[in-house]
Amino acid sequence: MIGDKLRYTYRNDVGRVTNMNIGIDKLHFFTPHVYVDMEELAEARDVEPAKFTIGLGQTQQAVAPITQDPVSMAANAAWPILTDDDKEAIDFIIVGSESGVDQSKAMAVHVHQLLGINPFARAIEMKEACYAATVGLQTAVSHIARHPESKVLVIATDIARYGLNTSGESTQGAGAVAMLISKDPRVAVINDDAVSYTGDIYDFWRPNYSTYAQVDGKFSNEQYLSYLETVWTEYKKRTNKTLADFKALAFHLPYSKMGLKGLRQLLPEVDEAKQAALTEQFEASRVYNKRVGNIYTGSLYLSLISLLDQSQDLQAGDTIALYSYGSGAVGEFFSITLVEGFKDMLADESHQAMLDNRIQLSVADYELIFQEELPTDGSQLVLSEDEEQFQLAGVEDHKRLYK
Ligand code: COA
């Protein structure tokens, strides 16, 4: 059992102190049903395939057809794990994304309607590059500390688009991760140990007028590692923990080699046996990311799901460190602790089947799909039906219609 020291102490409005465990009760990801093979993409771009598969650590890249936007992907990630009781108990939906479809209306409002959540709920979208879902999780924990019977649905959803024939093209992807946060969670307790760090830099950004991200790739790699160093050093100071205290680490993975660089930066702090063990866990944590690509806000949580689904020797009581990084930039280091029975809550078979049942696109077809656009003049477009539970059905009068 998880010790009392992990429990949140919260003094409520009438001054009563309550202790409770708050964390991830269920989690699930969604990625569209088509992908491009990275070796084929490398050949088409006249690049050595090993650069993509080994140098970046990516073997496949999910492609979002026009019928799957960040809203429909968010709903597709969440619906398989929600029961009617969950939908009644959820009173807060937080969608973290940097692929927003509207400057005003939160995607969470669409998601709330699509999923049939209790109408007396808050719905909001959060943004800070790939970091937003992490602050979504921390906000959910604070909300539940005050409202113990409620549940919060946190979803990270994004389509990573750098453009055809750009240096970032190899690190694109599409997908969403949904996490149900509650008291007495059945997957993991979110520990109260987060250390965050904010700095005003331009390593990756997307101006309002652009559908493609701007990126200073080398600089963003350096900043990712530099923020890791900063938050990890401060984390050790505040908690007195060492790397040896963690069974595994999960990193934000814009491409899977990035996390390996982060891990290698920390490994010299432990002996060789522990280095080998952490490296083995890292390999489990990037199995899915290698096949999906970058999903921005969801990348860290896709990696966590990969670790939980794929690792052979995780046990209740193990603590996993998470490093979240959002360009611009905010870094955060925190941990979760697995609880008794967590394996029973994993959707590993559903995840594996989703990846295995996808259809491979030729590079030419990927390019055609990539260039499809919705009208921006208010005209009507009716899209054909795809195979997912939720999809973008069309646009009309500048409004998105879902089914
Ligand atoms: N076999 C094996 N590895 C190879 C190779 C080959 N034939 N050719 C190149 N590589 C390796 C390089 O050595 C390099 O590895 P290293 O980083 O460990 O040194 C890696 O492949 C990438 O090569 P590089 O020349 O740096 O690639 P690039 O100029 O195309 O840039 C990114 C790569 C990631 C910077 C670029 O894709 C990008 O800007 N992505 C978006 C931003 C991003 O993801 N930032 C991350 C922080 S959030």
GROMACS .gro file of C-alpha atoms and ligand atoms in nm:
model
  451
    1MET     CA    1   0.000   0.000   0.000
    2ILE     CA    2   0.107   0.356  -0.062
    3GLY     CA    3   0.222   0.526   0.257
    4ASP     CA    4   0.045   0.818   0.420
    5LYS     CA    5   0.330   1.051   0.332
    6LEU     CA    6   0.210   1.047  -0.028
    7ARG     CA    7  -0.134   1.163   0.069
    8TYR     CA    8  -0.241   1.521   0.012
    9THR     CA    9  -0.311   1.722   0.321
   10TYR     CA   10  -0.580   1.973   0.248
   11ARG     CA   11  -0.745   2.210   0.490
   12ASN     CA   12  -1.101   2.263   0.370
   13ASP     CA   13  -1.322   2.569   0.412
   14VAL     CA   14  -1.433   2.475   0.761
   15GLY     CA   15  -1.078   2.409   0.872
   16ARG     CA   16  -1.096   2.027   0.869
   17VAL     CA   17  -0.777   1.858   0.750
   18THR     CA   18  -0.834   1.581   0.497
   19ASN     CA   19  -0.579   1.335   0.365
   20MET     CA   20  -0.630   1.166   0.033
   21ASN     CA   21  -0.454   1.011  -0.259
   22ILE     CA   22  -0.524   1.184  -0.588
   23GLY     CA   23  -0.400   1.072  -0.927
   24ILE     CA   24  -0.457   0.887  -1.252
   25ASP     CA   25  -0.751   0.648  -1.238
   26LYS     CA   26  -0.760   0.554  -1.607
   27LEU     CA   27  -0.569   0.654  -1.920
   28HIS     CA   28  -0.600   0.587  -2.291
   29PHE     CA   29  -0.460   0.719  -2.617
   30PHE     CA   30  -0.588   0.762  -2.969
   31THR     CA   31  -0.399   0.798  -3.294
   32PRO     CA   32  -0.552   0.815  -3.645
   33HIS     CA   33  -0.575   0.500  -3.855
   34VAL     CA   34  -0.314   0.600  -4.118
   35TYR     CA   35   0.062   0.645  -4.099
   36VAL     CA   36   0.369   0.691  -4.314
   37ASP     CA   37   0.676   0.471  -4.280
   38MET     CA   38   0.988   0.666  -4.180
   39GLU     CA   39   1.226   0.471  -4.404
   40GLU     CA   40   1.005   0.546  -4.705
   41LEU     CA   41   0.982   0.912  -4.605
   42ALA     CA   42   1.362   0.926  -4.572
   43GLU     CA   43   1.409   0.779  -4.918
   44ALA     CA   44   1.161   1.027  -5.067
   45ARG     CA   45   1.352   1.312  -4.902
   46ASP     CA   46   1.691   1.174  -5.012
   47VAL     CA   47   1.800   1.119  -4.653
   48GLU     CA   48   1.978   0.813  -4.510
   49PRO     CA   49   1.688   0.611  -4.346
   50ALA     CA   50   1.904   0.546  -4.037
   51LYS     CA   51   1.895   0.919  -3.964
   52PHE     CA   52   1.521   0.894  -3.897
   53THR     CA   53   1.508   0.546  -3.743
   54ILE     CA   54   1.825   0.566  -3.530
   55GLY     CA   55   1.928   0.934  -3.531
   56LEU     CA   56   1.576   1.045  -3.432
   57GLY     CA   57   1.444   0.708  -3.310
   58GLN     CA   58   1.125   0.713  -3.518
   59THR     CA   59   0.994   0.425  -3.731
   60GLN     CA   60   0.643   0.543  -3.825
   61GLN     CA   61   0.455   0.872  -3.825
   62ALA     CA   62   0.081   0.906  -3.764
   63VAL     CA   63  -0.103   1.119  -4.020
   64ALA     CA   64  -0.427   1.301  -3.938
   65PRO     CA   65  -0.682   1.281  -4.221
   66ILE     CA   66  -0.902   1.589  -4.260
   67THR     CA   67  -1.181   1.413  -4.068
   68GLN     CA   68  -0.964   1.390  -3.754
   69ASP     CA   69  -0.891   1.723  -3.588
   70PRO     CA   70  -0.771   1.783  -3.230
   71VAL     CA   71  -1.131   1.786  -3.102
   72SER     CA   72  -1.236   1.454  -3.253
   73MET     CA   73  -0.904   1.294  -3.152
   74ALA     CA   74  -0.957   1.413  -2.793
   75ALA     CA   75  -1.306   1.258  -2.783
   76ASN     CA   76  -1.176   0.939  -2.947
   77ALA     CA   77  -0.905   0.909  -2.680
   78ALA     CA   78  -1.150   0.949  -2.391
   79TRP     CA   79  -1.470   0.761  -2.475
   80PRO     CA   80  -1.338   0.402  -2.438
   81ILE     CA   81  -1.248   0.459  -2.071
   82LEU     CA   82  -1.553   0.653  -1.950
   83THR     CA   83  -1.847   0.483  -1.778
   84ASP     CA   84  -2.183   0.653  -1.722
   85ASP     CA   85  -2.084   0.706  -1.357
   86ASP     CA   86  -1.761   0.876  -1.466
   87LYS     CA   87  -1.953   1.108  -1.700
   88GLU     CA   88  -2.179   1.203  -1.411
   89ALA     CA   89  -1.889   1.261  -1.171
   90ILE     CA   90  -1.672   1.464  -1.410
   91ASP     CA   91  -1.724   1.833  -1.338
   92PHE     CA   92  -1.412   1.968  -1.506
   93ILE     CA   93  -1.267   1.900  -1.851
   94ILE     CA   94  -0.922   2.036  -1.930
   95VAL     CA   95  -0.787   2.008  -2.285
   96GLY     CA   96  -0.418   2.087  -2.324
   97SER     CA   97  -0.319   2.164  -2.682
   98GLU     CA   98  -0.117   2.385  -2.909
   99SER     CA   99  -0.333   2.298  -3.212
  100GLY     CA  100  -0.640   2.498  -3.109
  101VAL     CA  101  -0.909   2.526  -3.377
  102ASP     CA  102  -1.054   2.854  -3.249
  103GLN     CA  103  -0.905   3.160  -3.079
  104SER     CA  104  -1.202   3.192  -2.847
  105LYS     CA  105  -1.402   2.874  -2.802
  106ALA     CA  106  -1.229   2.603  -2.599
  107MET     CA  107  -1.203   2.260  -2.764
  108ALA     CA  108  -1.307   2.118  -2.426
  109VAL     CA  109  -1.659   2.253  -2.487
  110HIS     CA  110  -1.695   2.042  -2.803
  111VAL     CA  111  -1.543   1.742  -2.623
  112HIS     CA  112  -1.783   1.786  -2.331
  113GLN     CA  113  -2.080   1.769  -2.568
  114LEU     CA  114  -1.945   1.479  -2.776
  115LEU     CA  115  -1.880   1.267  -2.468
  116GLY     CA  116  -2.211   1.346  -2.298
  117ILE     CA  117  -2.056   1.476  -1.976
  118ASN     CA  118  -2.263   1.612  -1.685
  119PRO     CA  119  -2.374   1.962  -1.796
  120PHE     CA  120  -2.278   2.120  -1.462
  121ALA     CA  121  -1.911   2.110  -1.551
  122ARG     CA  122  -1.625   2.346  -1.629
  123ALA     CA  123  -1.460   2.315  -1.970
  124ILE     CA  124  -1.137   2.490  -2.060
  125GLU     CA  125  -0.843   2.475  -2.299
  126MET     CA  126  -0.488   2.530  -2.173
  127LYS     CA  127  -0.185   2.633  -2.373
  128GLU     CA  128   0.190   2.638  -2.317
  129ALA     CA  129   0.335   2.436  -2.602
  130CYS     CA  130   0.391   2.071  -2.503
  131TYR     CA  131   0.364   2.149  -2.131
  132ALA     CA  132  -0.009   2.232  -2.104
  133ALA     CA  133  -0.139   1.885  -2.014
  134THR     CA  134   0.100   1.875  -1.718
  135VAL     CA  135  -0.047   2.189  -1.569
  136GLY     CA  136  -0.385   2.033  -1.653
  137LEU     CA  137  -0.297   1.737  -1.431
  138GLN     CA  138  -0.175   1.957  -1.146
  139THR     CA  139  -0.489   2.173  -1.171
  140ALA     CA  140  -0.703   1.859  -1.159
  141VAL     CA  141  -0.529   1.747  -0.840
  142SER     CA  142  -0.597   2.084  -0.673
  143HIS     CA  143  -0.962   2.071  -0.783
  144ILE     CA  144  -1.013   1.723  -0.640
  145ALA     CA  145  -0.843   1.818  -0.313
  146ARG     CA  146  -1.125   2.068  -0.271
  147HIS     CA  147  -1.402   1.856  -0.425
  148PRO     CA  148  -1.308   1.495  -0.339
  149GLU     CA  149  -1.611   1.334  -0.503
  150SER     CA  150  -1.553   1.496  -0.839
  151LYS     CA  151  -1.346   1.361  -1.129
  152VAL     CA  152  -1.151   1.563  -1.381
  153LEU     CA  153  -1.093   1.464  -1.742
  154VAL     CA  154  -0.756   1.586  -1.869
  155ILE     CA  155  -0.686   1.543  -2.240
  156ALA     CA  156  -0.376   1.628  -2.439
  157THR     CA  157  -0.442   1.650  -2.813
  158ASP     CA  158  -0.231   1.776  -3.102
  159ILE     CA  159  -0.132   1.748  -3.463
  160ALA     CA  160   0.239   1.824  -3.505
  161ARG     CA  161   0.285   2.003  -3.838
  162TYR     CA  162   0.613   2.146  -3.959
  163GLY     CA  163   0.540   2.123  -4.332
  164LEU     CA  164   0.646   1.903  -4.622
  165ASN     CA  165   1.019   1.895  -4.697
  166THR     CA  166   1.113   2.085  -4.381
  167SER     CA  167   1.375   1.970  -4.128
  168GLY     CA  168   1.097   1.923  -3.872
  169GLU     CA  169   0.889   1.701  -4.104
  170SER     CA  170   1.055   1.391  -3.958
  171THR     CA  171   0.917   1.484  -3.613
  172GLN     CA  172   0.549   1.526  -3.704
  173GLY     CA  173   0.265   1.308  -3.573
  174ALA     CA  174  -0.095   1.316  -3.449
  175GLY     CA  175  -0.282   1.184  -3.149
  176ALA     CA  176  -0.441   1.241  -2.811
  177VAL     CA  177  -0.412   1.106  -2.458
  178ALA     CA  178  -0.701   1.109  -2.210
  179MET     CA  179  -0.652   1.075  -1.834
  180LEU     CA  180  -0.925   1.050  -1.571
  181ILE     CA  181  -0.810   1.208  -1.245
  182SER     CA  182  -0.979   1.116  -0.917
  183LYS     CA  183  -0.924   1.045  -0.550
  184ASP     CA  184  -0.813   0.689  -0.465
  185PRO     CA  185  -0.681   0.645  -0.821
  186ARG     CA  186  -0.636   0.293  -0.956
  187VAL     CA  187  -0.326   0.358  -1.171
  188ALA     CA  188  -0.098   0.605  -0.993
  189VAL     CA  189  -0.087   0.874  -0.727
  190ILE     CA  190   0.042   1.210  -0.850
  191ASN     CA  191   0.294   1.313  -0.584
  192ASP     CA  192   0.311   1.667  -0.450
  193ASP     CA  193   0.672   1.724  -0.553
  194ALA     CA  194   0.662   1.916  -0.885
  195VAL     CA  195   0.940   2.161  -0.962
  196SER     CA  196   0.870   2.398  -1.252
  197TYR     CA  197   1.089   2.651  -1.427
  198THR     CA  198   0.984   2.924  -1.673
  199GLY     CA  199   1.198   3.128  -1.911
  200ASP     CA  200   1.107   3.352  -2.206
  201ILE     CA  201   1.277   3.203  -2.513
  202TYR     CA  202   1.189   3.142  -2.878
  203ASP     CA  203   1.285   2.782  -2.954
  204PHE     CA  204   0.950   2.670  -3.101
  205TRP     CA  205   0.641   2.880  -3.158
  206ARG     CA  206   0.349   2.925  -3.396
  207PRO     CA  207   0.228   3.278  -3.475
  208ASN     CA  208  -0.150   3.317  -3.507
  209TYR     CA  209  -0.125   3.365  -3.882
  210SER     CA  210   0.062   3.041  -3.946
  211THR     CA  211  -0.060   2.682  -3.969
  212TYR     CA  212   0.300   2.560  -3.940
  213ALA     CA  213   0.528   2.581  -3.640
  214GLN     CA  214   0.842   2.791  -3.643
  215VAL     CA  215   1.132   2.608  -3.485
  216ASP     CA  216   1.497   2.661  -3.407
  217GLY     CA  217   1.558   2.286  -3.386
  218LYS     CA  218   1.911   2.276  -3.244
  219PHE     CA  219   1.831   2.550  -2.992
  220SER     CA  220   1.516   2.368  -2.877
  221ASN     CA  221   1.716   2.048  -2.825
  222GLU     CA  222   1.968   2.241  -2.613
  223GLN     CA  223   1.697   2.415  -2.411
  224TYR     CA  224   1.512   2.088  -2.346
  225LEU     CA  225   1.830   1.948  -2.190
  226SER     CA  226   1.919   2.268  -2.009
  227TYR     CA  227   1.571   2.294  -1.849
  228LEU     CA  228   1.599   1.928  -1.751
  229GLU     CA  229   1.927   2.002  -1.573
  230THR     CA  230   1.772   2.302  -1.396
  231VAL     CA  231   1.453   2.136  -1.269
  232TRP     CA  232   1.628   1.811  -1.178
  233THR     CA  233   1.895   1.992  -0.975
  234GLU     CA  234   1.629   2.191  -0.790
  235TYR     CA  235   1.413   1.879  -0.743
  236LYS     CA  236   1.701   1.696  -0.573
  237LYS     CA  237   1.764   1.995  -0.348
  238ARG     CA  238   1.399   2.021  -0.241
  239THR     CA  239   1.321   1.651  -0.201
  240ASN     CA  240   1.656   1.492  -0.109
  241LYS     CA  241   1.579   1.223  -0.366
  242THR     CA  242   1.834   1.071  -0.603
  243LEU     CA  243   1.797   0.906  -0.942
  244ALA     CA  244   1.814   0.569  -0.765
  245ASP     CA  245   1.474   0.644  -0.605
  246PHE     CA  246   1.297   0.603  -0.940
  247LYS     CA  247   1.205   0.276  -1.105
  248ALA     CA  248   1.175   0.453  -1.441
  249LEU     CA  249   1.169   0.794  -1.603
  250ALA     CA  250   0.927   0.916  -1.867
  251PHE     CA  251   1.028   1.209  -2.084
  252HIS     CA  252   0.853   1.447  -2.318
  253LEU     CA  253   0.937   1.281  -2.651
  254PRO     CA  254   0.914   1.516  -2.953
  255TYR     CA  255   1.109   1.231  -3.111
  256SER     CA  256   1.222   0.934  -2.910
  257LYS     CA  257   1.597   1.003  -2.931
  258MET     CA  258   1.538   1.333  -2.745
  259GLY     CA  259   1.438   1.144  -2.432
  260LEU     CA  260   1.741   0.919  -2.467
  261LYS     CA  261   1.959   1.230  -2.465
  262GLY     CA  262   1.782   1.345  -2.149
  263LEU     CA  263   1.826   1.006  -1.983
  264ARG     CA  264   2.195   0.990  -2.076
  265GLN     CA  265   2.246   1.330  -1.917
  266LEU     CA  266   2.125   1.192  -1.582
  267LEU     CA  267   2.260   0.834  -1.591
  268PRO     CA  268   2.616   0.906  -1.464
  269GLU     CA  269   2.456   0.975  -1.123
  270VAL     CA  270   2.384   0.602  -1.067
  271ASP     CA  271   2.585   0.279  -1.084
  272GLU     CA  272   2.607   0.060  -1.395
  273ALA     CA  273   2.335  -0.184  -1.290
  274LYS     CA  274   2.088   0.098  -1.228
  275GLN     CA  275   2.191   0.263  -1.555
  276ALA     CA  276   2.107  -0.058  -1.741
  277ALA     CA  277   1.775  -0.094  -1.558
  278LEU     CA  278   1.669   0.265  -1.631
  279THR     CA  279   1.774   0.228  -1.995
  280GLU     CA  280   1.562  -0.086  -2.027
  281GLN     CA  281   1.262   0.100  -1.885
  282PHE     CA  282   1.328   0.385  -2.125
  283GLU     CA  283   1.310   0.144  -2.419
  284ALA     CA  284   0.963   0.037  -2.300
  285SER     CA  285   0.864   0.403  -2.268
  286ARG     CA  286   0.930   0.481  -2.633
  287VAL     CA  287   0.770   0.181  -2.809
  288TYR     CA  288   0.447   0.369  -2.890
  289ASN     CA  289   0.611   0.706  -2.954
  290LYS     CA  290   0.837   0.552  -3.218
  291ARG     CA  291   0.521   0.449  -3.407
  292VAL     CA  292   0.310   0.758  -3.355
  293GLY     CA  293   0.558   1.045  -3.378
  294ASN     CA  294   0.527   1.376  -3.201
  295ILE     CA  295   0.191   1.455  -3.044
  296TYR     CA  296   0.319   1.765  -2.861
  297THR     CA  297   0.119   1.794  -2.532
  298GLY     CA  298   0.044   1.423  -2.528
  299SER     CA  299   0.397   1.299  -2.603
  300LEU     CA  300   0.504   1.265  -2.239
  301TYR     CA  301   0.180   1.087  -2.151
  302LEU     CA  302   0.195   0.861  -2.455
  303SER     CA  303   0.541   0.767  -2.330
  304LEU     CA  304   0.402   0.699  -1.983
  305ILE     CA  305   0.133   0.475  -2.135
  306SER     CA  306   0.398   0.297  -2.341
  307LEU     CA  307   0.604   0.238  -2.026
  308LEU     CA  308   0.306   0.107  -1.828
  309ASP     CA  309   0.186  -0.117  -2.113
  310GLN     CA  310   0.523  -0.246  -2.227
  311SER     CA  311   0.746  -0.272  -1.919
  312GLN     CA  312   0.768  -0.621  -1.773
  313ASP     CA  313   0.875  -0.543  -1.419
  314LEU     CA  314   0.686  -0.244  -1.283
  315GLN     CA  315   0.516  -0.301  -0.948
  316ALA     CA  316   0.280  -0.124  -0.712
  317GLY     CA  317   0.482   0.119  -0.499
  318ASP     CA  318   0.730   0.198  -0.779
  319THR     CA  319   0.785   0.567  -0.837
  320ILE     CA  320   0.818   0.702  -1.191
  321ALA     CA  321   0.972   1.042  -1.263
  322LEU     CA  322   0.822   1.256  -1.540
  323TYR     CA  323   0.995   1.537  -1.727
  324SER     CA  324   0.759   1.774  -1.904
  325TYR     CA  325   0.892   2.040  -2.141
  326GLY     CA  326   0.698   2.298  -2.337
  327SER     CA  327   0.891   2.529  -2.568
  328GLY     CA  328   0.878   2.895  -2.498
  329ALA     CA  329   0.949   2.761  -2.231
  330VAL     CA  330   0.836   2.577  -1.917
  331GLY     CA  331   1.000   2.266  -1.776
  332GLU     CA  332   0.860   2.056  -1.492
  333PHE     CA  333   0.992   1.753  -1.305
  334PHE     CA  334   0.752   1.553  -1.087
  335SER     CA  335   0.671   1.197  -0.995
  336ILE     CA  336   0.388   0.946  -0.971
  337THR     CA  337   0.368   0.628  -0.764
  338LEU     CA  338   0.197   0.315  -0.896
  339VAL     CA  339  -0.083   0.168  -0.686
  340GLU     CA  340  -0.199  -0.187  -0.617
  341GLY     CA  341  -0.382  -0.339  -0.915
  342PHE     CA  342  -0.268  -0.077  -1.167
  343LYS     CA  343  -0.209  -0.342  -1.435
  344ASP     CA  344  -0.580  -0.427  -1.439
  345MET     CA  345  -0.659  -0.068  -1.539
  346LEU     CA  346  -0.432  -0.059  -1.848
  347ALA     CA  347  -0.578  -0.063  -2.199
  348ASP     CA  348  -0.270  -0.231  -2.346
  349GLU     CA  349  -0.464  -0.461  -2.579
  350SER     CA  350  -0.672  -0.177  -2.719
  351HIS     CA  351  -0.358   0.034  -2.775
  352GLN     CA  352  -0.173  -0.249  -2.947
  353ALA     CA  353  -0.471  -0.331  -3.172
  354MET     CA  354  -0.513   0.034  -3.269
  355LEU     CA  355  -0.149   0.059  -3.378
  356ASP     CA  356  -0.146  -0.278  -3.553
  357ASN     CA  357  -0.467  -0.213  -3.747
  358ARG     CA  358  -0.351   0.111  -3.904
  359ILE     CA  359  -0.306   0.147  -4.279
  360GLN     CA  360   0.029   0.249  -4.425
  361LEU     CA  361   0.016   0.541  -4.670
  362SER     CA  362   0.254   0.592  -4.961
  363VAL     CA  363   0.455   0.913  -4.930
  364ALA     CA  364   0.252   1.056  -5.222
  365ASP     CA  365  -0.078   0.985  -5.043
  366TYR     CA  366   0.057   1.128  -4.717
  367GLU     CA  367   0.148   1.448  -4.903
  368LEU     CA  368  -0.202   1.474  -5.053
  369ILE     CA  369  -0.371   1.421  -4.714
  370PHE     CA  370  -0.132   1.664  -4.549
  371GLN     CA  371  -0.225   1.941  -4.793
  372GLU     CA  372  -0.603   1.905  -4.759
  373GLU     CA  373  -0.754   2.217  -4.606
  374LEU     CA  374  -1.089   2.330  -4.467
  375PRO     CA  375  -1.252   2.631  -4.631
  376THR     CA  376  -1.185   2.962  -4.454
  377ASP     CA  377  -1.452   3.171  -4.634
  378GLY     CA  378  -1.756   3.036  -4.451
  379SER     CA  379  -1.859   2.802  -4.732
  380GLN     CA  380  -1.997   2.458  -4.655
  381LEU     CA  381  -1.793   2.140  -4.673
  382VAL     CA  382  -1.941   1.800  -4.594
  383LEU     CA  383  -1.680   1.536  -4.519
  384SER     CA  384  -1.728   1.168  -4.584
  385GLU     CA  385  -1.758   0.925  -4.297
  386ASP     CA  386  -1.440   0.778  -4.149
  387GLU     CA  387  -1.405   0.469  -3.928
  388GLU     CA  388  -1.365   0.641  -3.592
  389GLN     CA  389  -1.623   0.689  -3.316
  390PHE     CA  390  -1.599   1.069  -3.347
  391GLN     CA  391  -1.498   1.275  -3.647
  392LEU     CA  392  -1.516   1.618  -3.800
  393ALA     CA  393  -1.826   1.597  -4.021
  394GLY     CA  394  -1.778   1.927  -4.200
  395VAL     CA  395  -1.779   2.303  -4.167
  396GLU     CA  396  -2.052   2.557  -4.233
  397ASP     CA  397  -2.073   2.932  -4.160
  398HIS     CA  398  -1.723   2.916  -4.005
  399LYS     CA  399  -1.846   2.650  -3.758
  400ARG     CA  400  -1.705   2.302  -3.711
  401LEU     CA  401  -1.958   2.019  -3.707
  402TYR     CA  402  -1.882   1.686  -3.541
  403LYS     CA  403  -2.039   1.345  -3.529
  404COA     N1  404   2.257   0.719  -3.903
  404COA     C1  405   2.234   0.739  -3.771
  404COA     N2  406   2.217   0.863  -3.716
  404COA     C2  407   2.222   0.968  -3.798
  404COA     C3  408   2.245   0.955  -3.937
  404COA     C4  409   2.264   0.823  -3.989
  404COA     N3  410   2.285   0.800  -4.119
  404COA     N4  411   2.245   1.077  -3.991
  404COA     C5  412   2.223   1.166  -3.891
  404COA     N5  413   2.208   1.099  -3.774
  404COA     C6  414   2.181   1.154  -3.641
  404COA     C7  415   2.261   1.279  -3.609
  404COA     O1  416   2.391   1.247  -3.563
  404COA     C8  417   2.173   1.339  -3.499
  404COA     O2  418   2.195   1.271  -3.378
  404COA     P1  419   2.240   1.352  -3.247
  404COA     O3  420   2.135   1.456  -3.225
  404COA     O4  421   2.243   1.249  -3.142
  404COA     O5  422   2.372   1.413  -3.279
  404COA     C9  423   2.033   1.304  -3.545
  404COA     O6  424   2.047   1.199  -3.641
  404COA    C10  425   1.960   1.420  -3.612
  404COA     O7  426   2.045   1.475  -3.707
  404COA     P2  427   2.050   1.632  -3.733
  404COA     O8  428   2.150   1.659  -3.837
  404COA     O9  429   2.063   1.705  -3.604
  404COA    O10  430   1.902   1.652  -3.790
  404COA     P3  431   1.824   1.778  -3.838
  404COA    O11  432   1.916   1.891  -3.870
  404COA    O12  433   1.733   1.730  -3.945
  404COA    O13  434   1.740   1.824  -3.711
  404COA    C11  435   1.568   1.813  -3.544
  404COA    C12  436   1.670   1.733  -3.626
  404COA    C13  437   1.507   1.724  -3.436
  404COA    C14  438   1.637   1.930  -3.474
  404COA    C15  439   1.457   1.864  -3.637
  404COA    O14  440   1.387   1.752  -3.684
  404COA    C16  441   1.360   1.960  -3.572
  404COA    O15  442   1.381   2.080  -3.576
  404COA     N6  443   1.250   1.907  -3.508
  404COA    C17  444   1.151   1.987  -3.443
  404COA    C18  445   1.195   2.045  -3.309
  404COA    C19  446   1.206   1.947  -3.199
  404COA    O16  447   1.156   1.839  -3.207
  404COA     N7  448   1.270   1.991  -3.089
  404COA    C20  449   1.291   1.906  -2.975
  404COA    C21  450   1.280   1.977  -2.844
  404COA     S1  451   1.112   2.008  -2.795
   0.00000   0.00000   0.00000
